[in-house]
Coordinates of C-alpha atoms in Angstrom, one line a residue:
M817 CA -3.8 27.8 46.5
T818 CA -5.4 26.1 43.6
T819 CA -9.2 25.6 43.8
P820 CA -11.2 22.8 42.5
A821 CA -12.4 25.8 40.3
A822 CA -9.3 27.2 38.9
G823 CA -8.5 23.2 37.5
L824 CA -11.8 22.9 36.3
R825 CA -10.8 26.2 34.2
R826 CA -7.3 25.0 33.5
R827 CA -9.0 21.9 31.8
A828 CA -11.8 24.1 30.2
H829 CA -8.9 25.6 27.8
R830 CA -8.0 22.0 26.7
P831 CA -10.0 19.4 25.1
E832 CA -10.5 15.9 26.4
W833 CA -8.8 14.4 23.3
A834 CA -5.8 16.4 23.9
G835 CA -4.4 14.8 26.5
R836 CA -0.5 15.2 28.0
N837 CA 1.2 13.4 25.4
Y838 CA -1.0 14.6 22.8
T839 CA 0.4 18.6 24.0
L840 CA 3.9 17.7 23.9
L841 CA 4.1 16.1 20.9
T842 CA 2.3 19.2 19.2
A843 CA 4.8 22.2 21.3
A844 CA 7.3 20.1 20.1
A845 CA 6.7 19.6 16.8
I846 CA 6.0 23.4 16.3
V847 CA 9.0 23.7 18.1
T848 CA 11.1 21.4 15.5
G849 CA 9.0 23.0 12.0
L850 CA 10.1 26.7 13.2
G851 CA 13.9 25.3 13.1
T852 CA 13.9 22.8 10.5
H853 CA 12.4 24.6 7.7
G854 CA 14.5 27.6 7.7
A855 CA 17.6 25.3 8.3
L856 CA 16.7 23.6 4.6
I857 CA 16.8 27.1 3.4
A858 CA 20.1 28.0 4.8
A859 CA 21.8 24.7 3.7
A860 CA 21.0 25.4 0.7
F861 CA 23.2 28.9 1.0
A862 CA 26.0 27.8 2.6
V863 CA 26.5 25.5 -0.4
L864 CA 26.5 28.3 -2.4
Q865 CA 28.0 31.1 -0.2
S866 CA 31.0 28.2 -0.2
G867 CA 31.5 28.4 -3.7
G868 CA 29.1 25.7 -4.7
D869 CA 26.8 25.2 -7.6
G870 CA 23.6 23.9 -8.1
G871 CA 24.9 20.7 -8.2
D872 CA 27.0 21.0 -5.6
V873 CA 23.1 21.7 -3.6
G874 CA 22.0 19.0 -5.1
L875 CA 24.2 16.4 -4.0
V876 CA 23.8 17.9 -0.3
A877 CA 19.8 17.3 -0.9
A878 CA 20.2 13.9 -1.5
A879 CA 23.1 13.1 1.2
R880 CA 19.7 13.6 3.0
T881 CA 17.7 11.7 1.0
L882 CA 19.4 8.7 0.8
P883 CA 19.5 7.8 5.0
L884 CA 16.3 8.4 5.4
V885 CA 15.4 5.8 2.5
L886 CA 18.2 3.7 3.8
F887 CA 17.4 3.5 7.4
L888 CA 13.5 4.1 7.7
L889 CA 12.2 0.3 7.7
I890 CA 15.3 -0.2 10.4
G891 CA 14.2 3.0 12.5
G892 CA 10.6 1.6 12.4
A893 CA 11.1 -2.1 13.8
I894 CA 13.1 -0.4 16.5
A895 CA 10.6 2.0 17.1
D896 CA 8.2 -0.8 17.6
R897 CA 11.0 -2.7 20.2
V898 CA 11.9 -0.1 22.7
P899 CA 9.8 2.9 23.7
R900 CA 9.2 5.3 21.4
H901 CA 10.2 8.3 23.2
R902 CA 13.5 7.0 23.8
V903 CA 14.3 6.3 19.2
M904 CA 13.0 10.2 19.3
V905 CA 14.9 11.9 22.0
A906 CA 18.0 10.2 20.9
A907 CA 17.3 11.2 17.0
N908 CA 16.6 14.2 18.3
A909 CA 20.0 14.6 19.9
L910 CA 21.4 13.4 16.8
N911 CA 19.7 15.7 14.7
C912 CA 21.0 18.8 17.2
V913 CA 25.0 17.2 17.6
S914 CA 24.7 17.4 13.4
Q915 CA 22.9 20.5 12.3
A916 CA 25.8 22.6 15.5
A917 CA 28.6 21.0 14.2
F918 CA 27.3 22.2 10.4
A919 CA 26.9 25.6 12.3
V920 CA 30.2 25.7 13.3
L921 CA 31.9 24.7 9.9
V922 CA 29.5 27.2 8.6
L923 CA 30.6 30.3 11.0
A924 CA 34.2 29.6 10.4
G925 CA 34.3 29.8 7.1
D926 CA 35.4 27.6 4.4
P927 CA 33.0 24.4 5.0
Q928 CA 34.4 21.5 2.3
L929 CA 31.5 19.8 0.1
W930 CA 31.8 16.1 1.7
Q931 CA 31.9 17.9 5.5
M932 CA 28.5 19.8 4.3
M933 CA 27.4 16.3 2.8
L934 CA 28.4 13.8 5.8
L935 CA 26.7 16.3 8.3
T936 CA 23.1 16.2 6.2
A937 CA 23.4 12.8 5.7
L938 CA 23.9 12.3 9.9
C939 CA 20.7 14.8 9.9
G940 CA 18.9 12.4 7.7
T941 CA 19.4 9.9 9.6
G942 CA 18.4 11.2 12.5
Q943 CA 14.8 11.4 10.6
A944 CA 14.5 8.2 9.4
F945 CA 14.5 6.7 13.0
F946 CA 12.4 9.7 14.2
S947 CA 9.6 9.7 11.7
P948 CA 8.1 6.0 12.5
A949 CA 8.4 6.5 16.3
A950 CA 7.2 9.9 16.0
E951 CA 4.3 8.7 13.7
G952 CA 3.6 5.4 16.1
M953 CA 3.9 7.6 19.1
L954 CA 1.2 10.4 18.3
M955 CA -1.4 7.3 16.9
S956 CA -1.1 5.4 20.6
S957 CA -1.8 9.3 22.2
V958 CA -5.2 10.2 20.6
T959 CA -7.8 7.7 21.5
G960 CA -12.0 7.5 20.3
D961 CA -14.0 9.5 18.1
Q962 CA -11.6 12.7 18.1
A963 CA -8.9 11.2 16.5
G964 CA -9.6 13.0 12.9
R965 CA -9.7 16.4 15.2
A966 CA -6.6 15.5 17.0
F967 CA -4.9 14.6 13.9
A968 CA -6.2 17.6 11.6
L969 CA -5.1 19.6 14.6
F970 CA -1.5 18.3 15.0
R971 CA -1.2 18.8 11.0
M972 CA -2.4 22.3 11.3
A973 CA 0.5 23.0 14.1
M974 CA 2.8 21.7 11.8
H975 CA 2.1 23.4 8.5
G976 CA 1.7 26.3 10.3
A977 CA 4.8 26.0 11.9
A978 CA 6.8 25.0 8.6
I979 CA 5.5 28.2 7.0
G980 CA 6.7 30.6 9.7
G981 CA 10.1 28.6 9.9
A982 CA 10.3 29.1 6.2
A983 CA 9.6 32.6 6.3
L984 CA 12.0 33.4 9.1
G985 CA 14.7 31.4 8.1
G986 CA 14.7 33.1 5.0
A987 CA 14.7 36.4 6.4
L988 CA 17.5 35.5 9.7
I989 CA 19.6 34.2 6.2
A990 CA 19.3 37.8 5.0
A991 CA 20.0 39.4 8.3
V992 CA 22.5 37.2 10.2
G993 CA 24.0 34.6 7.1
P994 CA 23.2 30.8 7.2
G995 CA 25.1 29.8 9.9
W996 CA 23.2 31.4 12.6
V997 CA 20.2 30.0 11.5
L998 CA 21.5 26.5 11.6
A999 CA 22.5 27.1 15.1
V1000 CA 19.2 27.8 15.5
D1001 CA 17.8 24.7 14.2
A1002 CA 19.9 22.6 16.6
A1003 CA 19.0 24.5 20.0
A1004 CA 15.5 23.8 18.4
F1005 CA 16.3 20.0 18.4
A1006 CA 17.9 20.4 21.8
V1007 CA 14.3 21.8 23.2
A1008 CA 12.1 19.2 21.4
G1009 CA 14.4 16.2 22.4
A1010 CA 13.5 17.7 26.0
L1011 CA 10.1 18.0 25.4
R1012 CA 9.5 14.3 24.1
A1013 CA 11.1 12.9 26.9
F1014 CA 8.9 13.6 29.1
L1015 CA 6.1 11.6 27.0
D1016 CA 4.8 9.2 29.1
V1017 CA 4.6 5.4 27.8
S1018 CA 3.3 3.4 30.3
H1019 CA 0.1 3.0 28.8
I1020 CA 1.5 0.9 25.8
R1021 CA 1.8 -2.7 26.3
P1022 CA 5.7 -4.2 26.8
R1023 CA 6.5 -5.9 23.9
E1024 CA 7.0 -9.7 24.6
P1025 CA 10.4 -11.2 24.2
G1026 CA 10.6 -12.7 21.0
G1027 CA 13.2 -12.5 17.7
G1028 CA 15.6 -10.1 16.3
L1029 CA 15.0 -7.1 13.9
L1030 CA 14.7 -9.7 11.0
S1031 CA 11.8 -10.8 12.4
D1032 CA 10.3 -7.9 13.4
L1033 CA 10.8 -6.4 9.7
R1034 CA 9.0 -9.8 8.6
D1035 CA 6.2 -9.5 11.1
G1036 CA 5.9 -5.4 9.7
W1037 CA 6.0 -6.6 6.4
K1038 CA 3.5 -9.4 6.9
E1039 CA 1.1 -6.8 8.8
F1040 CA 1.6 -4.5 5.8
S1041 CA 0.9 -6.7 2.9
S1042 CA -2.1 -8.2 4.2
R1043 CA -3.9 -5.3 3.8
P1044 CA -4.6 -4.3 0.1
W1045 CA -5.9 -0.5 0.7
L1046 CA -2.4 -0.4 2.7
W1047 CA 0.1 -1.4 0.4
G1048 CA -2.1 -0.5 -2.5
I1049 CA -2.1 3.5 -1.8
V1050 CA 1.4 3.0 -0.7
A1051 CA 1.8 2.5 -4.1
Q1052 CA -0.1 5.2 -5.4
F1053 CA 1.8 7.5 -3.4
S1054 CA 5.2 6.1 -4.6
V1055 CA 4.0 7.6 -8.1
V1056 CA 2.4 10.6 -6.7
V1057 CA 5.2 11.6 -4.3
A1058 CA 7.6 11.1 -7.4
V1059 CA 5.9 12.7 -10.1
V1060 CA 4.5 16.0 -7.9
G1061 CA 8.0 16.5 -6.5
A1062 CA 9.7 16.6 -9.4
A1063 CA 7.6 18.8 -11.1
E1064 CA 8.0 21.2 -8.0
A1065 CA 11.4 20.7 -7.1
V1066 CA 12.8 21.0 -11.1
Y1067 CA 10.1 22.3 -13.0
G1068 CA 8.3 24.9 -11.5
P1069 CA 11.4 27.1 -10.5
L1070 CA 12.2 26.6 -14.6
V1071 CA 8.7 27.9 -15.9
A1072 CA 8.7 30.4 -13.0
R1073 CA 11.8 31.7 -14.4
D1074 CA 11.2 31.5 -18.0
E1075 CA 7.7 32.7 -18.0
L1076 CA 6.6 33.8 -15.1
G1077 CA 9.3 36.2 -14.2
G1078 CA 11.2 35.3 -11.9
A1079 CA 11.1 33.1 -8.5
G1080 CA 8.5 35.7 -6.8
P1081 CA 5.6 34.2 -8.5
W1082 CA 6.9 30.8 -7.4
G1083 CA 7.1 31.4 -4.1
I1084 CA 3.6 33.2 -4.4
A1085 CA 2.6 30.0 -5.6
L1086 CA 4.0 27.6 -2.4
A1087 CA 2.6 29.9 0.0
A1088 CA -0.6 29.3 -1.3
F1089 CA -0.5 25.9 -0.8
G1090 CA 0.8 26.4 2.3
V1091 CA -2.1 28.1 3.2
G1092 CA -4.1 25.4 1.4
T1093 CA -3.3 22.9 3.8
L1094 CA -4.0 25.3 6.9
G1095 CA -7.2 25.3 5.3
G1096 CA -7.2 21.4 4.6
A1097 CA -6.7 20.6 8.0
L1098 CA -9.0 22.9 9.5
L1099 CA -12.0 21.3 7.7
M1100 CA -11.1 17.9 8.7
M1101 CA -11.4 19.3 12.3
R1102 CA -15.0 19.5 11.6
W1103 CA -15.8 16.9 8.6
K1104 CA -15.5 13.6 9.3
P1105 CA -15.9 11.5 6.5
R1106 CA -17.7 8.1 6.8
R1107 CA -16.0 6.0 4.1
M1108 CA -12.3 7.9 4.7
L1109 CA -10.0 6.3 2.4
L1110 CA -12.6 7.2 -0.6
A1111 CA -12.9 10.6 0.2
G1112 CA -8.9 10.8 0.8
T1113 CA -8.4 9.5 -2.7
L1114 CA -10.6 11.3 -4.5
C1115 CA -8.9 14.1 -3.0
V1116 CA -5.9 12.6 -4.8
F1117 CA -6.8 14.1 -8.3
P1118 CA -6.5 17.8 -7.6
L1119 CA -3.1 17.1 -7.0
A1120 CA -2.3 16.9 -11.2
A1121 CA -3.8 20.3 -11.5
P1122 CA 0.0 22.1 -10.4
S1123 CA 1.8 20.2 -13.6
A1124 CA -1.1 21.0 -15.3
A1125 CA -1.0 24.4 -14.5
L1126 CA 2.8 24.8 -14.7
A1127 CA 2.7 23.2 -18.7
V1128 CA -0.3 25.3 -19.8
P1129 CA 1.2 28.0 -18.0
L1130 CA -1.4 29.8 -16.5
P1131 CA -0.6 33.3 -15.0
V1132 CA 0.2 33.7 -11.3
A1133 CA -2.9 34.1 -9.7
G1134 CA -4.2 31.2 -11.5
L1135 CA -1.3 28.7 -10.5
A1136 CA -1.9 30.3 -7.0
A1137 CA -5.3 29.1 -6.5
V1138 CA -4.6 25.7 -8.2
M1139 CA -1.9 25.2 -5.6
L1140 CA -4.3 26.6 -2.9
V1141 CA -6.8 24.0 -4.0
S1142 CA -4.1 21.1 -4.1
G1143 CA -3.1 22.1 -0.6
V1144 CA -6.6 21.4 0.8
A1145 CA -6.8 18.1 -1.1
I1146 CA -3.6 16.8 -0.1
E1147 CA -4.6 17.7 3.8
V1148 CA -7.6 16.1 3.4
F1149 CA -6.4 13.0 2.2
G1150 CA -3.4 13.1 5.0
V1151 CA -6.1 13.4 8.3
A1152 CA -7.8 10.8 6.3
W1153 CA -5.0 8.2 6.0
M1154 CA -4.2 8.8 9.9
M1155 CA -7.4 7.8 10.5
A1156 CA -7.5 5.0 8.7
L1157 CA -4.0 3.7 9.9
H1158 CA -4.8 4.7 13.8
Q1159 CA -8.2 2.7 13.6
E1160 CA -6.8 -0.4 11.3
I1161 CA -3.7 -1.5 12.5
P1162 CA -2.4 -3.2 15.9
E1163 CA -0.3 -0.2 18.3
E1164 CA 1.9 -2.5 18.9
M1165 CA 2.7 -2.5 14.9
L1166 CA 2.3 1.2 13.9
S1167 CA 5.8 2.0 13.4
R1168 CA 6.7 -0.5 11.3
V1169 CA 3.7 0.4 9.4
S1170 CA 4.1 3.8 9.0
A1171 CA 7.8 3.2 8.4
Y1172 CA 6.8 0.6 5.2
D1173 CA 4.5 3.7 4.2
W1174 CA 7.5 6.1 4.6
F1175 CA 9.9 3.8 2.7
G1176 CA 7.1 3.2 -0.3
S1177 CA 6.1 7.4 -0.5
V1178 CA 10.0 8.4 -0.7
A1179 CA 11.4 5.9 -2.5
M1180 CA 10.9 7.0 -5.9
L1181 CA 11.8 10.5 -5.0
P1182 CA 15.2 10.5 -5.5
L1183 CA 14.8 9.0 -8.8
A1184 CA 12.6 11.3 -10.4
T1185 CA 13.8 14.4 -9.5
A1186 CA 17.4 12.8 -11.4
L1187 CA 15.4 11.8 -14.6
A1188 CA 13.3 15.2 -14.7
G1189 CA 16.2 16.8 -16.5
P1190 CA 16.8 14.4 -19.1
A1191 CA 13.3 14.0 -19.2
E1192 CA 12.8 17.7 -20.1
S1193 CA 15.5 16.8 -22.9
L1194 CA 14.2 14.1 -24.7
F1195 CA 10.8 15.0 -24.4
G1196 CA 10.4 18.6 -23.8
R1197 CA 9.4 20.8 -20.4
R1198 CA 5.5 21.2 -21.5
E1199 CA 5.4 17.6 -22.4
S1200 CA 6.9 16.1 -19.1
L1201 CA 4.6 18.3 -16.9
W1202 CA 1.4 17.1 -18.6
G1203 CA 2.9 13.2 -18.3
C1204 CA 3.3 14.3 -14.6
A1205 CA -0.3 14.8 -14.7
A1206 CA -1.6 11.8 -16.2
L1207 CA 0.9 9.9 -14.1
V1208 CA -1.0 11.2 -11.2
V1209 CA -4.7 10.7 -12.3
L1210 CA -4.3 7.3 -13.6
V1211 CA -2.3 5.8 -10.6
T1212 CA -5.2 7.6 -8.8
A1213 CA -7.7 5.8 -10.7
A1214 CA -6.3 2.8 -10.4
V1215 CA -6.3 2.8 -6.3
L1216 CA -9.9 2.9 -6.4
F1217 CA -10.3 -0.2 -8.0
V1218 CA -9.2 -1.6 -4.6
P1219 CA -12.9 -2.9 -3.2
D1220 CA -11.3 -1.6 0.7
V1221 CA -10.2 1.6 -0.3
R1222 CA -13.9 2.3 -1.4
N1223 CA -15.3 1.0 1.4
L1224 CA -13.6 1.4 4.3
T1225 CA -15.8 2.8 6.7
R1226 CA -14.9 4.6 9.8
R1227 CA -15.9 3.1 13.3
T1228 CA -18.2 5.1 15.2
K1229 CA -18.8 4.6 19.2
E1230 CA -21.9 2.1 18.5
V1231 CA -20.1 0.2 16.3
A1232 CA -17.3 0.1 18.8
V1233 CA -20.1 -0.9 21.9
A1234 CA -21.6 -3.5 19.4
T1235 CA -18.2 -5.2 18.5
A1236 CA -17.5 -4.9 21.8
V1237 CA -20.4 -6.8 23.0
T1238 CA -21.2 -9.1 19.7
P1239 CA -17.5 -11.5 19.1
S1240 CA -16.4 -11.2 15.6
A1241 CA -16.2 -14.5 13.8
D1242 CA -12.6 -14.8 14.1
A1243 CA -12.8 -14.7 17.6
E1244 CA -15.7 -17.5 17.8
S1245 CA -13.6 -19.3 15.6
A1246 CA -10.4 -18.7 18.0
V1247 CA -12.6 -19.9 21.0
G1248 CA -14.2 -23.0 19.1
R1249 CA -10.2 -24.1 18.3
L1250 CA -9.2 -23.1 22.2
G1251 CA -12.3 -25.5 23.3

């Protein structure tokens, strides 16, 4: 028999802000993180084992990224139109089927490049619909003054799963081959989809009947473009993500091979970055910056340091230290950014705004990685890396000229109460018009 004391003890293990939806979302993110990050490595090795080369690996990677860019905005609009957990479960089902088919092809032997590209594209399509729905669902599952702590813990769990998944995936590829790692990823999507099916969306107000998909996209664009801090930082990150991605995906392995002694040192540097993200999330569980966007944006400047360290290049210990600091910094920004979206964006617009955020942030990444090689040939590797570092500094300094980036303030409970008691000027104006 369950006693009241036993119930209290069970609740004591879980903070008040970690409700049922939050717990389910976090558990599902850990499961998919463990599977997906191993599968990304497995897909590359599957291509190589089938006789492909580095160019073929790049084509398969591009096949995943392209549908992500193409369908993000549609995915965001749909996630604000139908219950978000249904979109998430459907996307997980698509990912499960595509990864299972990929695993069967690899295990059967002799997969064709076009088949691997097609299945990877389906996986990217699922991600395009899943990501805006998931971000909207996470933000709607957290309320109150502890939102920053909740987001930090979620991100810490997600990054921990990514690190563990990459390590486990690498070990499994060596032991049993990439096909079985892809099969594990398919199973992880099935488990995560089952968990997300139990999410409760009764607290989310049903959408009013209205226009179609294009109307929803226009409404999302109006919400996005009406906030200078929002589109300013997304524009900043379209450059930051592009140049940092090019530096780490293209130049980093080349510098490690030519000047640091091989893949091992680069692996150490990437592991240090992962540890840094965990440290940054832990920091943000305790720190609640009052000017959250200012604190987060100042922490983007250290993202220039890895490119500079590769340009020098620093020895392995120095590069690892730089990557550790940049991992902490990006996590401070990430939590601060989620706090700002959670506070400022209406719940019914969260997925559409998240989709514009994702789209702006990743749209230039494929172009930047494609141009990294020609830039190296034209300017030189060291000069290209210094250019990456300079661009991060320039666009980050530029976004600080947006007043709301400097001044947007985290609302406390006291401010929220005062706002509820004293109508805003907009509310008073609306009442006057109605009268």
